[in-house]
Amino acid sequence: MNNEHTYTLALSCPDRVGIVAAVSRFIADRQGSIVEANHHADQDTGRFFMRNVIKADSLEGSIESFVTAFGQIASGYEMNWRLSDSRQKKRVVLLVSKQDHCLVDLMYRWRSGDLACDIACVISNHDDLRGYVEWHGVPYFHVPVTPDTKAAAYQEVDRLFEEHRGDVMVLARYMQVLSPQLCDKYSGRVINIHHSFLPSFIGARPYHQAFERGVKLIGATSHYVTAELDAGPIIEQDVVRIDHGDTAEDLVRYGRDVEKNVLSRALKYHLEDRVLLNGRRTVVFR
């Protein structure tokens, strides 16, 4: 992983001539060295998307003056924009239930440095994974969820997220549906993972249902959470091919692998400010 100190400028705005020139000139006038640049013009929505990674030590003047001055350009182009500092790691709050494959994978990638973040805490509606999480030195909170306690439970999830200064919430096979209030409050900041059998195979044991139907592809989808169940903007997807020799248990095993890989990639893209919302879709600068 590159540990060079950088700033990442990510933005979107109505498309028009001169955006790239204006932003590049602004950075160049401050002697900024751009080490990665991406942009995309969406013909359907008429919006423009841009991401620049700038060497921090190349910039003249303070970052505060950079932000203030760029705000004037952003206003003129009606930009939605953010500037991230690579030395300020985003704080991730993980939500889990009993299945541990996504949690274990994310914890490993965090400890190995593959995910540049801080795991602030883990919240679960079960107590099964406490020992594993606390062994890593991460706080673990058991917040049971029942039909009668859902409102109070999600208020507690919200409180814990705020108390631990969370930047992004990750549903790492959290088998509960978040409240519409949480979905709206943290729009674009909650990432989910699920199998890609929907809507054909819903409910329990989807991999076994798929096996009974003889499917030849299984996959996973990671997306931002919205109040509309499993319909938020998609960040990442992947598939695995199977054949007649695979058993239902093989499908479950392959499914675990593709789920954890898709979720880790989606989170990595989010942490690196590579994902920009485009209505019900996303632009992902991989």
Short mmCIF file of N, CA, C and O in Angstrom, two decimals, residues 96-98 122-134 140-145:
data_model
loop_
_atom_site.label_atom_id
_atom_site.label_comp_id
_atom_site.label_asym_id
_atom_site.label_seq_id
_atom_site.Cartn_x
_atom_site.Cartn_y
_atom_site.Cartn_z
N VAL A 96 -22.98 -7.08 12.39
CA VAL A 96 -22.96 -8.50 12.06
C VAL A 96 -24.07 -9.23 12.81
O VAL A 96 -24.63 -8.69 13.76
N SER A 97 -24.35 -10.45 12.36
CA SER A 97 -25.28 -11.32 13.09
C SER A 97 -24.50 -12.56 13.53
O SER A 97 -23.62 -12.45 14.36
N LYS A 98 -24.77 -13.73 12.96
CA LYS A 98 -24.07 -14.95 13.35
C LYS A 98 -23.04 -15.41 12.32
O LYS A 98 -22.03 -16.01 12.67
N VAL A 122 -17.83 -3.00 16.65
CA VAL A 122 -18.70 -3.97 16.00
C VAL A 122 -20.00 -4.04 16.80
O VAL A 122 -19.98 -4.11 18.04
N ILE A 123 -21.12 -3.99 16.09
CA ILE A 123 -22.44 -4.08 16.71
C ILE A 123 -23.13 -5.33 16.17
O ILE A 123 -23.10 -5.57 14.96
N SER A 124 -23.75 -6.10 17.06
CA SER A 124 -24.40 -7.33 16.62
C SER A 124 -25.71 -7.54 17.37
O SER A 124 -25.83 -7.15 18.53
N ASN A 125 -26.65 -8.18 16.68
CA ASN A 125 -27.89 -8.57 17.33
C ASN A 125 -27.76 -9.92 18.02
O ASN A 125 -28.74 -10.43 18.58
N HIS A 126 -26.56 -10.51 18.00
CA HIS A 126 -26.26 -11.74 18.73
C HIS A 126 -24.91 -11.55 19.43
O HIS A 126 -24.14 -10.66 19.09
N ASP A 127 -24.64 -12.44 20.39
CA ASP A 127 -23.40 -12.31 21.16
C ASP A 127 -22.33 -13.32 20.72
O ASP A 127 -21.28 -13.40 21.33
N ASP A 128 -22.59 -14.05 19.64
CA ASP A 128 -21.74 -15.17 19.25
C ASP A 128 -20.30 -14.78 18.91
O ASP A 128 -19.37 -15.55 19.17
N LEU A 129 -20.11 -13.62 18.31
CA LEU A 129 -18.79 -13.27 17.76
C LEU A 129 -17.99 -12.34 18.67
O LEU A 129 -16.96 -11.80 18.27
N ARG A 130 -18.46 -12.15 19.89
CA ARG A 130 -17.79 -11.24 20.81
C ARG A 130 -16.32 -11.62 21.03
O ARG A 130 -15.43 -10.76 20.97
N GLY A 131 -16.06 -12.89 21.32
CA GLY A 131 -14.70 -13.30 21.63
C GLY A 131 -13.73 -13.02 20.49
O GLY A 131 -12.62 -12.53 20.73
N TYR A 132 -14.15 -13.30 19.26
CA TYR A 132 -13.27 -13.06 18.10
C TYR A 132 -12.97 -11.57 17.94
O TYR A 132 -11.82 -11.18 17.73
N VAL A 133 -14.00 -10.75 18.07
CA VAL A 133 -13.83 -9.31 17.87
C VAL A 133 -12.97 -8.70 18.97
O VAL A 133 -12.04 -7.94 18.71
N GLU A 134 -13.27 -9.05 20.22
CA GLU A 134 -12.52 -8.46 21.34
C GLU A 134 -11.08 -8.94 21.36
O GLU A 134 -10.20 -8.24 21.87
N TYR A 140 -17.10 -4.43 21.23
CA TYR A 140 -18.21 -5.24 20.70
C TYR A 140 -19.46 -4.92 21.51
O TYR A 140 -19.44 -4.93 22.74
N PHE A 141 -20.55 -4.63 20.80
CA PHE A 141 -21.80 -4.27 21.47
C PHE A 141 -22.92 -5.18 21.00
O PHE A 141 -23.17 -5.31 19.80
N HIS A 142 -23.57 -5.79 21.98
CA HIS A 142 -24.70 -6.68 21.69
C HIS A 142 -25.99 -5.86 21.80
O HIS A 142 -26.35 -5.40 22.89
N VAL A 143 -26.67 -5.67 20.67
CA VAL A 143 -27.93 -4.93 20.63
C VAL A 143 -28.99 -5.85 20.05
O VAL A 143 -29.15 -5.93 18.83
N PRO A 144 -29.71 -6.57 20.91
CA PRO A 144 -30.74 -7.49 20.40
C PRO A 144 -31.83 -6.75 19.63
O PRO A 144 -32.15 -5.60 19.94
N VAL A 145 -32.37 -7.43 18.62
CA VAL A 145 -33.44 -6.85 17.81
C VAL A 145 -34.59 -7.84 17.77
O VAL A 145 -34.44 -8.98 17.31
#
